[in-house]
PDB file of C-alpha atoms in Angstrom:
ATOM      1  CA  LEU A1122     117.764  96.826  98.329  1.00 85.00           C
ATOM      2  CA  LYS A1123     119.653  99.762  99.829  1.00 84.00           C
ATOM      3  CA  PRO A1124     122.384  97.629 101.494  1.00 87.00           C
ATOM      4  CA  LEU A1125     122.836  95.738  98.228  1.00 91.00           C
ATOM      5  CA  ALA A1126     123.315  99.003  96.343  1.00 88.00           C
ATOM      6  CA  GLN A1127     126.333  99.702  98.556  1.00 89.00           C
ATOM      7  CA  MET A1128     127.932  96.295  97.869  1.00 90.00           C
ATOM      8  CA  SER A1129     130.254  95.318  95.056  1.00 91.00           C
ATOM      9  CA  GLN A1130     130.773  91.761  93.842  1.00 92.00           C
ATOM     10  CA  GLN A1131     133.951  91.682  95.948  1.00 93.00           C
ATOM     11  CA  ASP A1132     132.080  92.803  99.070  1.00 91.00           C
ATOM     12  CA  TRP A1133     129.492  90.100  98.478  1.00 90.00           C
ATOM     13  CA  ASP A1134     132.117  87.404  97.943  1.00 90.00           C
ATOM     14  CA  GLU A1135     133.973  88.350 101.124  1.00 90.00           C
ATOM     15  CA  ALA A1136     130.720  87.984 103.081  1.00 89.00           C
ATOM     16  CA  ALA A1137     129.761  84.700 101.403  1.00 85.00           C
ATOM     17  CA  SER A1138     130.834  82.559 104.367  1.00 85.00           C
ATOM     18  CA  LEU A1139     128.784  84.559 106.883  1.00 84.00           C
ATOM     19  CA  PRO A1140     125.421  83.042 107.896  1.00 80.00           C
ATOM     20  CA  GLY A1141     123.800  86.458 107.689  1.00 85.00           C
ATOM     21  CA  LEU A1142     124.395  86.704 103.941  1.00 90.00           C
ATOM     22  CA  LYS A1143     122.242  83.621 103.286  1.00 89.00           C
ATOM     23  CA  THR A1144     119.454  85.209 105.293  1.00 91.00           C
ATOM     24  CA  TYR A1145     119.818  88.434 103.339  1.00 93.00           C
ATOM     25  CA  ARG A1146     119.875  86.492 100.078  1.00 93.00           C
ATOM     26  CA  TYR A1147     116.567  84.897 101.052  1.00 93.00           C
ATOM     27  CA  ASP A1148     115.049  88.338 101.689  1.00 94.00           C
ATOM     28  CA  LEU A1149     116.339  89.663  98.362  1.00 94.00           C
ATOM     29  CA  VAL A1150     114.978  86.675  96.440  1.00 95.00           C
ATOM     30  CA  ASP A1151     111.637  86.876  98.216  1.00 95.00           C
ATOM     31  CA  TYR A1152     111.331  90.614  97.566  1.00 94.00           C
ATOM     32  CA  LEU A1153     112.285  90.508  93.881  1.00 95.00           C
ATOM     33  CA  ARG A1154     110.127  87.419  93.323  1.00 95.00           C
ATOM     34  CA  GLN A1155     107.165  89.421  94.573  1.00 93.00           C
ATOM     35  CA  VAL A1156     108.098  92.505  92.533  1.00 92.00           C
ATOM     36  CA  ILE A1157     108.297  90.551  89.270  1.00 93.00           C
ATOM     37  CA  GLY A1158     105.124  88.665  90.172  1.00 90.00           C
ATOM     38  CA  ASN A1159     103.288  91.940  90.773  1.00 88.00           C
ATOM     39  CA  ILE A1160     104.477  93.328  87.441  1.00 89.00           C
ATOM     40  CA  VAL A1161     103.343  90.224  85.571  1.00 88.00           C
ATOM     41  CA  THR A1162     100.009  90.213  87.436  1.00 84.00           C
ATOM     42  CA  ASP A1163      99.445  93.865  86.600  1.00 83.00           C
ATOM     43  CA  ALA A1164     100.310  93.269  82.946  1.00 81.00           C
ATOM     44  CA  HIS A1165      98.009  90.238  82.851  1.00 77.00           C
ATOM     45  CA  PHE A1166      94.941  91.393  84.747  1.00 68.00           C
ATOM     46  CA  GLY A1167      95.347  95.163  84.611  1.00 59.00           C
ATOM     47  CA  GLY A1168      96.333  95.476  80.994  1.00 64.00           C
ATOM     48  CA  LEU A1169      96.139  92.333  78.866  1.00 70.00           C
ATOM     49  CA  ALA A1170      92.397  92.141  78.250  1.00 67.00           C
ATOM     50  CA  ASN A1171      92.170  95.887  77.689  1.00 64.00           C
ATOM     51  CA  TYR A1172      95.165  95.830  75.376  1.00 67.00           C
ATOM     52  CA  LEU A1173      93.634  93.029  73.310  1.00 71.00           C
ATOM     53  CA  SER A1174      90.268  94.765  73.086  1.00 67.00           C
ATOM     54  CA  ALA A1175      92.063  97.902  71.870  1.00 64.00           C
ATOM     55  CA  GLN A1176      94.026  95.919  69.293  1.00 67.00           C
ATOM     56  CA  PHE A1177      91.043  93.902  68.051  1.00 69.00           C
ATOM     57  CA  PRO A1178      87.978  96.112  68.541  1.00 64.00           C
ATOM     58  CA  GLN A1179      84.382  95.012  68.264  1.00 62.00           C
ATOM     59  CA  GLY A1180      82.965  95.449  64.791  1.00 58.00           C
ATOM     60  CA  ALA A1181      86.360  95.448  63.068  1.00 63.00           C
ATOM     61  CA  ASN A1182      87.421  92.911  60.492  1.00 68.00           C
ATOM     62  CA  ASN A1183      90.385  91.654  62.491  1.00 67.00           C
ATOM     63  CA  SER A1184      93.143  89.644  60.867  1.00 71.00           C
ATOM     64  CA  VAL A1185      93.816  86.146  62.206  1.00 71.00           C
ATOM     65  CA  ALA A1186      97.458  86.523  61.183  1.00 73.00           C
ATOM     66  CA  GLN A1187      97.687  89.730  63.198  1.00 74.00           C
ATOM     67  CA  VAL A1188      96.199  87.949  66.220  1.00 75.00           C
ATOM     68  CA  ASP A1189      98.775  85.164  65.928  1.00 76.00           C
ATOM     69  CA  SER A1190     101.596  87.693  65.738  1.00 79.00           C
ATOM     70  CA  VAL A1191     100.403  89.639  68.782  1.00 78.00           C
ATOM     71  CA  MET A1192      99.917  86.452  70.803  1.00 80.00           C
ATOM     72  CA  GLN A1193     103.407  85.230  69.971  1.00 83.00           C
ATOM     73  CA  ASP A1194     104.862  88.557  71.057  1.00 83.00           C
ATOM     74  CA  LEU A1195     102.908  88.540  74.315  1.00 84.00           C
ATOM     75  CA  GLN A1196     103.880  84.934  75.005  1.00 87.00           C
ATOM     76  CA  THR A1197     107.567  85.754  74.532  1.00 90.00           C
ATOM     77  CA  ARG A1198     107.373  88.653  76.994  1.00 88.00           C
ATOM     78  CA  PHE A1199     105.409  86.836  79.676  1.00 90.00           C
ATOM     79  CA  VAL A1200     107.447  83.627  79.458  1.00 93.00           C
ATOM     80  CA  ALA A1201     110.694  85.596  79.703  1.00 94.00           C
ATOM     81  CA  ALA A1202     109.489  87.160  82.967  1.00 94.00           C
ATOM     82  CA  MET A1203     108.499  83.750  84.338  1.00 95.00           C
ATOM     83  CA  GLN A1204     111.887  82.323  83.406  1.00 96.00           C
ATOM     84  CA  ASP A1205     113.518  85.209  85.251  1.00 97.00           C
ATOM     85  CA  VAL A1206     111.595  84.226  88.386  1.00 97.00           C
ATOM     86  CA  ASP A1207     112.572  80.571  87.939  1.00 97.00           C
ATOM     87  CA  ASP A1208     116.241  81.568  87.703  1.00 96.00           C
ATOM     88  CA  LEU A1209     115.923  83.955  90.649  1.00 96.00           C
ATOM     89  CA  VAL A1210     114.391  81.480  93.084  1.00 96.00           C
ATOM     90  CA  GLY A1211     116.909  78.903  91.918  1.00 96.00           C
ATOM     91  CA  CYS A1212     119.626  80.676  93.888  1.00 94.00           C
ATOM     92  CA  ASP A1213     118.030  79.931  97.280  1.00 95.00           C
ATOM     93  CA  ASP A1214     117.406  76.443  98.646  1.00 93.00           C
ATOM     94  CA  ASN A1215     114.060  77.463 100.163  1.00 95.00           C
ATOM     95  CA  TYR A1216     112.490  77.660  96.695  1.00 96.00           C
ATOM     96  CA  MET A1217     113.530  74.328  95.185  1.00 96.00           C
ATOM     97  CA  LEU A1218     110.948  71.879  93.845  1.00 96.00           C
ATOM     98  CA  GLY A1219     113.609  69.179  94.015  1.00 95.00           C
ATOM     99  CA  ARG A1220     114.010  69.701  97.753  1.00 96.00           C
ATOM    100  CA  TRP A1221     110.253  69.338  98.317  1.00 96.00           C
ATOM    101  CA  LEU A1222     110.123  66.099  96.344  1.00 94.00           C
ATOM    102  CA  GLN A1223     113.215  64.713  98.049  1.00 95.00           C
ATOM    103  CA  GLU A1224     111.703  65.409 101.462  1.00 95.00           C
ATOM    104  CA  ALA A1225     108.523  63.564 100.412  1.00 94.00           C
ATOM    105  CA  LYS A1226     110.630  60.537  99.511  1.00 93.00           C
ATOM    106  CA  ASN A1227     112.600  60.760 102.749  1.00 95.00           C
ATOM    107  CA  ILE A1228     109.526  60.575 104.995  1.00 96.00           C
ATOM    108  CA  SER A1229     107.762  57.830 103.047  1.00 95.00           C
ATOM    109  CA  PRO A1230     107.417  54.394 104.689  1.00 95.00           C
ATOM    110  CA  PRO A1231     108.961  51.411 102.868  1.00 93.00           C
ATOM    111  CA  GLY A1232     107.074  50.647  99.667  1.00 92.00           C
ATOM    112  CA  GLU A1233     105.124  53.923  99.668  1.00 94.00           C
ATOM    113  CA  GLU A1234     107.683  56.272  98.128  1.00 92.00           C
ATOM    114  CA  GLN A1235     105.733  56.625  94.878  1.00 90.00           C
ATOM    115  CA  LEU A1236     102.503  57.410  96.721  1.00 91.00           C
ATOM    116  CA  PHE A1237     104.158  60.130  98.788  1.00 93.00           C
ATOM    117  CA  LEU A1238     105.810  61.546  95.681  1.00 91.00           C
ATOM    118  CA  THR A1239     102.504  61.593  93.797  1.00 89.00           C
ATOM    119  CA  ASN A1240     100.740  63.333  96.666  1.00 89.00           C
ATOM    120  CA  ALA A1241     103.519  65.919  96.997  1.00 92.00           C
ATOM    121  CA  ILE A1242     103.230  66.817  93.311  1.00 90.00           C
ATOM    122  CA  ARG A1243      99.450  66.821  93.109  1.00 88.00           C
ATOM    123  CA  GLN A1244      99.234  69.084  96.138  1.00 88.00           C
ATOM    124  CA  LEU A1245     101.153  71.725  94.171  1.00 89.00           C
ATOM    125  CA  SER A1246      99.568  71.240  90.762  1.00 86.00           C
ATOM    126  CA  LEU A1247      95.996  69.963  91.023  1.00 83.00           C
ATOM    127  CA  TRP A1248      95.158  69.829  94.712  1.00 80.00           C
ATOM    128  CA  GLY A1249      93.439  66.492  94.620  1.00 67.00           C
ATOM    129  CA  LEU A1250      92.863  63.411  92.523  1.00 63.00           C
ATOM    130  CA  ILE A1251      90.615  65.302  90.111  1.00 60.00           C
ATOM    131  CA  GLY A1252      92.046  68.463  88.612  1.00 53.00           C
ATOM    132  CA  GLY A1253      90.500  71.874  89.051  1.00 53.00           C
ATOM    133  CA  GLN A1254      88.850  71.221  92.427  1.00 61.00           C
ATOM    134  CA  VAL A1255      90.560  74.223  94.023  1.00 70.00           C
ATOM    135  CA  HIS A1256      92.486  75.850  91.205  1.00 71.00           C
ATOM    136  CA  ASP A1257      96.097  76.733  92.161  1.00 79.00           C
ATOM    137  CA  TYR A1258      95.219  76.487  95.852  1.00 83.00           C
ATOM    138  CA  ALA A1259      98.777  75.505  96.821  1.00 86.00           C
ATOM    139  CA  SER A1260     100.662  77.132  93.949  1.00 88.00           C
ATOM    140  CA  LYS A1261     104.308  77.909  94.635  1.00 93.00           C
ATOM    141  CA  GLN A1262     106.871  80.056  92.871  1.00 94.00           C
ATOM    142  CA  TRP A1263     109.609  77.441  93.026  1.00 96.00           C
ATOM    143  CA  ASN A1264     112.560  76.683  90.811  1.00 96.00           C
ATOM    144  CA  GLY A1265     111.642  73.783  88.565  1.00 96.00           C
ATOM    145  CA  LEU A1266     107.912  74.130  89.117  1.00 95.00           C
ATOM    146  CA  ILE A1267     107.796  77.405  87.190  1.00 95.00           C
ATOM    147  CA  SER A1268     109.759  76.090  84.202  1.00 95.00           C
ATOM    148  CA  ALA A1269     108.179  72.621  84.097  1.00 94.00           C
ATOM    149  CA  PHE A1270     104.569  73.472  84.994  1.00 92.00           C
ATOM    150  CA  TYR A1271     103.623  77.154  84.859  1.00 92.00           C
ATOM    151  CA  ILE A1272     105.522  78.198  81.728  1.00 94.00           C
ATOM    152  CA  PRO A1273     103.974  75.410  79.586  1.00 90.00           C
ATOM    153  CA  ARG A1274     100.576  76.477  80.911  1.00 88.00           C
ATOM    154  CA  TRP A1275     101.252  80.114  79.964  1.00 88.00           C
ATOM    155  CA  LYS A1276     102.239  79.012  76.464  1.00 88.00           C
ATOM    156  CA  LEU A1277      99.028  77.029  76.112  1.00 84.00           C
ATOM    157  CA  PHE A1278      97.054  80.024  77.379  1.00 82.00           C
ATOM    158  CA  PHE A1279      98.355  82.356  74.670  1.00 83.00           C
ATOM    159  CA  SER A1280      97.979  79.693  72.001  1.00 80.00           C
ATOM    160  CA  TYR A1281      94.420  79.032  73.118  1.00 78.00           C
ATOM    161  CA  LEU A1282      93.534  82.722  73.412  1.00 76.00           C
ATOM    162  CA  GLY A1283      94.888  83.418  69.935  1.00 72.00           C
ATOM    163  CA  GLY A1284      92.606  80.749  68.510  1.00 69.00           C
ATOM    164  CA  VAL A1285      89.370  81.859  70.126  1.00 69.00           C
ATOM    165  CA  ILE A1286      89.272  85.626  70.699  1.00 67.00           C
ATOM    166  CA  ILE A1287      88.580  86.252  67.013  1.00 64.00           C
ATOM    167  CA  ASP A1288      85.849  84.285  65.275  1.00 65.00           C
ATOM    168  CA  SER A1289      85.743  83.227  61.619  1.00 64.00           C
ATOM    169  CA  ASN A1290      84.383  86.643  60.658  1.00 64.00           C
ATOM    170  CA  GLY A1291      87.214  88.518  62.350  1.00 61.00           C
ATOM    171  CA  GLN A1292      84.994  89.640  65.225  1.00 62.00           C
ATOM    172  CA  TRP A1293      85.810  89.676  68.945  1.00 60.00           C
ATOM    173  CA  ASN A1294      84.816  86.482  70.721  1.00 64.00           C
ATOM    174  CA  MET A1295      85.548  86.036  74.435  1.00 62.00           C
ATOM    175  CA  PRO A1296      85.219  82.368  75.486  1.00 62.00           C
ATOM    176  CA  ALA A1297      83.712  81.169  78.730  1.00 63.00           C
ATOM    177  CA  GLU A1298      86.166  80.913  81.627  1.00 63.00           C
ATOM    178  CA  ASP A1299      85.301  77.284  82.363  1.00 69.00           C
ATOM    179  CA  GLU A1300      86.304  76.376  78.803  1.00 72.00           C
ATOM    180  CA  TRP A1301      89.898  77.435  79.507  1.00 72.00           C
ATOM    181  CA  ASP A1302      89.887  75.762  82.940  1.00 73.00           C
ATOM    182  CA  TYR A1303      88.877  72.467  81.371  1.00 74.00           C
ATOM    183  CA  LEU A1304      91.450  72.741  78.584  1.00 75.00           C
ATOM    184  CA  SER A1305      94.321  73.637  80.922  1.00 77.00           C
ATOM    185  CA  THR A1306      93.479  70.725  83.193  1.00 80.00           C
ATOM    186  CA  ILE A1307      93.264  68.149  80.413  1.00 80.00           C
ATOM    187  CA  GLU A1308      96.134  69.320  78.202  1.00 78.00           C
ATOM    188  CA  ILE A1309      98.615  70.712  80.714  1.00 79.00           C
ATOM    189  CA  GLU A1310      97.960  70.110  84.392  1.00 83.00           C
ATOM    190  CA  GLU A1311      97.091  66.409  84.328  1.00 85.00           C
ATOM    191  CA  PRO A1312      99.812  65.342  81.815  1.00 86.00           C
ATOM    192  CA  ILE A1313     102.567  67.446  83.391  1.00 85.00           C
ATOM    193  CA  THR A1314     101.634  66.288  86.882  1.00 84.00           C
ATOM    194  CA  ALA A1315     102.221  62.746  85.673  1.00 85.00           C
ATOM    195  CA  THR A1316     105.560  63.548  84.009  1.00 86.00           C
ATOM    196  CA  LEU A1317     106.876  65.506  87.019  1.00 85.00           C
ATOM    197  CA  GLN A1318     107.060  62.228  88.919  1.00 80.00           C
ATOM    198  CA  ARG A1319     109.563  60.898  86.395  1.00 83.00           C
ATOM    199  CA  GLN A1320     111.767  63.990  86.286  1.00 88.00           C
ATOM    200  CA  THR A1321     114.726  64.899  88.458  1.00 90.00           C
ATOM    201  CA  PHE A1322     114.967  68.432  89.795  1.00 94.00           C
ATOM    202  CA  PRO A1323     117.905  70.091  91.574  1.00 94.00           C
ATOM    203  CA  VAL A1324     117.815  69.804  95.352  1.00 95.00           C
ATOM    204  CA  GLN A1325     120.481  72.450  95.903  1.00 94.00           C
ATOM    205  CA  PRO A1326     120.441  75.990  94.452  1.00 93.00           C
ATOM    206  CA  THR A1327     121.282  76.161  90.766  1.00 90.00           C
ATOM    207  CA  THR A1328     123.307  79.341  91.427  1.00 90.00           C
ATOM    208  CA  ASP A1329     125.784  79.382  94.313  1.00 88.00           C
ATOM    209  CA  ILE A1330     125.986  82.135  96.917  1.00 88.00           C
ATOM    210  CA  LYS A1331     128.637  84.091  95.032  1.00 89.00           C
ATOM    211  CA  GLY A1332     126.825  83.818  91.701  1.00 91.00           C
ATOM    212  CA  ALA A1333     123.631  85.081  93.323  1.00 93.00           C
ATOM    213  CA  TYR A1334     125.001  88.636  93.366  1.00 93.00           C
ATOM    214  CA  ALA A1335     125.112  89.003  89.590  1.00 93.00           C
ATOM    215  CA  LEU A1336     121.725  87.322  89.147  1.00 94.00           C
ATOM    216  CA  ILE A1337     119.933  89.402  91.776  1.00 94.00           C
ATOM    217  CA  THR A1338     121.442  92.750  90.779  1.00 94.00           C
ATOM    218  CA  GLY A1339     120.800  92.016  87.098  1.00 95.00           C
ATOM    219  CA  LEU A1340     117.110  91.358  87.701  1.00 95.00           C
ATOM    220  CA  ALA A1341     116.835  94.393  89.977  1.00 94.00           C
ATOM    221  CA  ASP A1342     118.281  96.510  87.150  1.00 94.00           C
ATOM    222  CA  LYS A1343     115.753  95.026  84.747  1.00 94.00           C
ATOM    223  CA  TYR A1344     112.569  95.342  86.795  1.00 94.00           C
ATOM    224  CA  LEU A1345     113.374  98.160  89.247  1.00 93.00           C
ATOM    225  CA  PRO A1346     115.802 100.332  87.288  1.00 93.00           C
ATOM    226  CA  ASP A1347     115.803 103.043  89.943  1.00 92.00           C
ATOM    227  CA  TRP A1348     116.965 100.828  92.815  1.00 92.00           C
ATOM    228  CA  ARG A1349     120.506 102.241  92.719  1.00 90.00           C
ATOM    229  CA  GLY A1350     119.148 105.788  92.766  1.00 89.00           C
ATOM    230  CA  ASP A1351     119.489 106.154  88.986  1.00 89.00           C
ATOM    231  CA  ASN A1352     116.395 107.574  87.280  1.00 92.00           C
ATOM    232  CA  SER A1353     117.788 107.484  83.745  1.00 94.00           C
ATOM    233  CA  TRP A1354     114.918 105.157  82.752  1.00 94.00           C
ATOM    234  CA  GLN A1355     112.784 108.311  82.664  1.00 95.00           C
ATOM    235  CA  ASP A1356     114.772 109.509  79.659  1.00 95.00           C
ATOM    236  CA  GLU A1357     112.528 107.286  77.520  1.00 93.00           C
ATOM    237  CA  TYR A1358     109.578 109.542  78.319  1.00 92.00           C
ATOM    238  CA  THR A1359     108.346 113.072  78.028  1.00 89.00           C
ATOM    239  CA  ILE A1360     106.827 113.847  81.412  1.00 90.00           C
ATOM    240  CA  TYR A1361     103.862 116.202  81.813  1.00 85.00           C
ATOM    241  CA  THR A1362     102.982 117.452  85.277  1.00 84.00           C
ATOM    242  CA  ASN A1363      99.978 119.143  86.864  1.00 81.00           C
ATOM    243  CA  VAL A1364      97.536 118.005  84.199  1.00 77.00           C
ATOM    244  CA  SER A1365      94.064 116.527  84.134  1.00 71.00           C
ATOM    245  CA  ILE A1366      93.365 113.567  81.889  1.00 66.00           C
ATOM    246  CA  GLY A1367      90.438 113.496  79.524  1.00 58.00           C
ATOM    247  CA  TRP A1368      90.984 110.112  77.906  1.00 52.00           C
ATOM    248  CA  SER A1369      88.010 107.868  77.499  1.00 50.00           C
ATOM    249  CA  SER A1370      87.913 104.549  79.347  1.00 45.00           C
ATOM    250  CA  SER A1371      88.945 102.821  76.109  1.00 46.00           C
ATOM    251  CA  GLN A1372      92.325 104.533  76.196  1.00 58.00           C
ATOM    252  CA  LEU A1373      93.357 104.613  79.869  1.00 64.00           C
ATOM    253  CA  TYR A1374      93.408 101.308  81.741  1.00 69.00           C
ATOM    254  CA  GLN A1375      93.728 101.080  85.491  1.00 72.00           C
ATOM    255  CA  SER A1376      96.950  99.924  87.104  1.00 75.00           C
ATOM    256  CA  TRP A1377      97.448  97.690  90.112  1.00 73.00           C
ATOM    257  CA  SER A1378     100.971  99.024  90.636  1.00 76.00           C
ATOM    258  CA  SER A1379     101.290 102.320  92.449  1.00 73.00           C
ATOM    259  CA  THR A1380     104.816 103.476  91.590  1.00 85.00           C
ATOM    260  CA  ALA A1381     106.016 105.012  88.346  1.00 89.00           C
ATOM    261  CA  VAL A1382     109.008 102.677  87.975  1.00 92.00           C
ATOM    262  CA  MET A1383     106.837  99.556  88.291  1.00 89.00           C
ATOM    263  CA  GLN A1384     104.307 100.967  85.826  1.00 89.00           C
ATOM    264  CA  HIS A1385     107.244 101.573  83.488  1.00 92.00           C
ATOM    265  CA  SER A1386     108.165  97.863  83.758  1.00 91.00           C
ATOM    266  CA  VAL A1387     104.565  96.810  83.130  1.00 88.00           C
ATOM    267  CA  CYS A1388     104.318  99.118  80.127  1.00 86.00           C
ATOM    268  CA  LYS A1389     107.403  97.439  78.655  1.00 86.00           C
ATOM    269  CA  MET A1390     105.633  94.068  78.830  1.00 84.00           C
ATOM    270  CA  LEU A1391     102.608  95.249  76.860  1.00 79.00           C
ATOM    271  CA  PRO A1392     103.171  96.059  73.180  1.00 72.00           C
ATOM    272  CA  GLU A1393     101.790  99.404  72.051  1.00 71.00           C
ATOM    273  CA  CYS A1394     101.634 100.765  75.587  1.00 80.00           C
ATOM    274  CA  VAL A1395     102.677 104.342  74.911  1.00 82.00           C
ATOM    275  CA  GLY A1396     102.810 105.611  78.473  1.00 86.00           C
ATOM    276  CA  PHE A1397     101.218 105.717  81.882  1.00 86.00           C
ATOM    277  CA  ALA A1398      99.737 108.062  84.456  1.00 84.00           C
ATOM    278  CA  PRO A1399     100.929 107.040  87.944  1.00 84.00           C
ATOM    279  CA  ASN A1400      98.478 109.104  89.994  1.00 75.00           C
ATOM    280  CA  ALA A1401      95.396 109.336  87.812  1.00 69.00           C
ATOM    281  CA  TYR A1402      92.212 107.770  89.168  1.00 64.00           C
ATOM    282  CA  GLY A1403      93.802 106.115  92.183  1.00 62.00           C
ATOM    283  CA  ASN A1404      96.860 104.049  91.242  1.00 63.00           C
ATOM    284  CA  GLY A1405      96.863 105.420  87.713  1.00 71.00           C
ATOM    285  CA  GLY A1406      96.748 103.563  84.440  1.00 75.00           C
ATOM    286  CA  TYR A1407      98.331 102.594  81.135  1.00 75.00           C
ATOM    287  CA  ILE A1408      97.789 104.416  77.877  1.00 74.00           C
ATOM    288  CA  TYR A1409      97.024 102.681  74.573  1.00 65.00           C
ATOM    289  CA  ALA A1410      95.508 103.724  71.256  1.00 53.00           C
ATOM    290  CA  PHE A1411      97.417 107.010  71.408  1.00 52.00           C
ATOM    291  CA  THR A1412      95.672 110.042  70.014  1.00 48.00           C
ATOM    292  CA  THR A1413      96.104 113.709  70.842  1.00 49.00           C
ATOM    293  CA  PRO A1414      94.732 113.752  74.394  1.00 51.00           C
ATOM    294  CA  GLN A1415      92.633 116.527  75.784  1.00 54.00           C
ATOM    295  CA  LEU A1416      94.536 117.869  78.761  1.00 60.00           C
ATOM    296  CA  GLY A1417      93.993 120.756  81.097  1.00 62.00           C
ATOM    297  CA  SER A1418      95.115 121.962  84.464  1.00 65.00           C
ATOM    298  CA  GLY A1419      95.036 119.406  87.268  1.00 73.00           C
ATOM    299  CA  THR A1420      97.130 117.337  89.636  1.00 76.00           C
ATOM    300  CA  SER A1421      98.076 114.310  87.522  1.00 79.00           C
ATOM    301  CA  THR A1422     101.431 113.416  85.984  1.00 84.00           C
ATOM    302  CA  ILE A1423     101.741 111.467  82.747  1.00 85.00           C
ATOM    303  CA  TYR A1424     104.699 109.743  81.138  1.00 89.00           C
ATOM    304  CA  LEU A1425     104.486 109.454  77.347  1.00 87.00           C
ATOM    305  CA  LYS A1426     107.106 107.542  75.393  1.00 88.00           C
ATOM    306  CA  LYS A1427     109.173 109.868  73.268  1.00 88.00           C
ATOM    307  CA  ALA A1428     109.125 107.350  70.430  1.00 83.00           C
ATOM    308  CA  ALA A1429     105.311 107.330  70.447  1.00 78.00           C
ATOM    309  CA  LEU A1430     105.165 111.115  70.435  1.00 77.00           C
ATOM    310  CA  ALA A1431     107.608 111.279  67.550  1.00 78.00           C
ATOM    311  CA  ALA A1432     105.639 108.697  65.582  1.00 72.00           C
ATOM    312  CA  LYS A1433     102.423 110.669  66.031  1.00 66.00           C
ATOM    313  CA  LYS A1434     104.211 113.979  65.529  1.00 51.00           C
ATOM    314  CA  THR A1435     101.968 115.519  68.109  1.00 49.00           C
ATOM    315  CA  ALA A1436     102.095 116.483  71.750  1.00 50.00           C
ATOM    316  CA  PRO A1437      99.423 117.223  74.320  1.00 52.00           C
ATOM    317  CA  ALA A1438      98.526 120.872  74.313  1.00 50.00           C
ATOM    318  CA  GLY A1439      98.180 123.090  77.331  1.00 48.00           C
ATOM    319  CA  THR A1440     100.473 121.033  79.548  1.00 51.00           C
ATOM    320  CA  ASN A1441     103.453 121.607  81.729  1.00 52.00           C
ATOM    321  CA  ARG A1442     106.291 119.603  80.262  1.00 56.00           C
ATOM    322  CA  LYS A1443     109.032 118.496  82.603  1.00 57.00           C
ATOM    323  CA  SER A1444     112.539 118.185  81.174  1.00 43.00           C
ATOM    324  CA  ARG A1445     114.976 115.834  82.875  1.00 46.00           C
ATOM    325  CA  ARG A1446     118.569 116.889  83.259  1.00 37.00           C
ATOM    326  CA  ARG A1447     121.322 114.442  84.061  1.00 35.00           C
TER     327      ARG A1447
END
């Protein structure tokens, strides 16, 4: 991203006719696609289950209405990130579902266009005539496929999870994995695979080469706010350095991301995440269920949201607090 940080919209526009800019655009799209994907993956696998177990603990009389509210909030956050990826990859012709389907039609012998189209779609969605044989084996982060296939599946996932994680007595209830696999195949993957054959998707990028500048820089600002060398995102936190962390495993959840700025972006996706520790226990982790932590001398750094500290009206004792100056 460093060359991009040195370019203005005018610089980008003046280079729009050069072949090298399209190659660079591809690299930018590919890089940011992976960054956002990693953030979503971390929020999903590294934090979601732990966050839910913290919100709806075993033995508590959990409210179904509260579950519905939390699930709706999570769905909004995750779907927004997926839509960002769909928009991002839509500015490069190498990530177009419409192009893939058009190529399938172009190579089909006379009278077999529908067969080739069906095979091209099922390779991406179900990998075979019967769904779930090799789940997501040929998944692609393509414009059109994300919005028409993956986002509806995410919505079903949160709707389903909200209906099963709490039983009729308000207790935690984790369903079997194969139950979700069956439901997603029957209610989403099979029906949408059939409807994709009747839809028309753009073959060319939905955002032209000049418009790609604003889209790419906007998403970089959103998910990697330090890419221009600006660390003002840290102003949201009180930073404690050279500490050891004494949280129990129910309060600190391991991260897949290894940089503070990416953990910041993940924390924003998970409601009630009050901070993170980038270098604690390997890659670090995310902090929920905030209480006054027991801290002592050590080598870790923690970022705690100022708003969370103010709400609790407490701060970790015996720590070295780092003040940021602009």
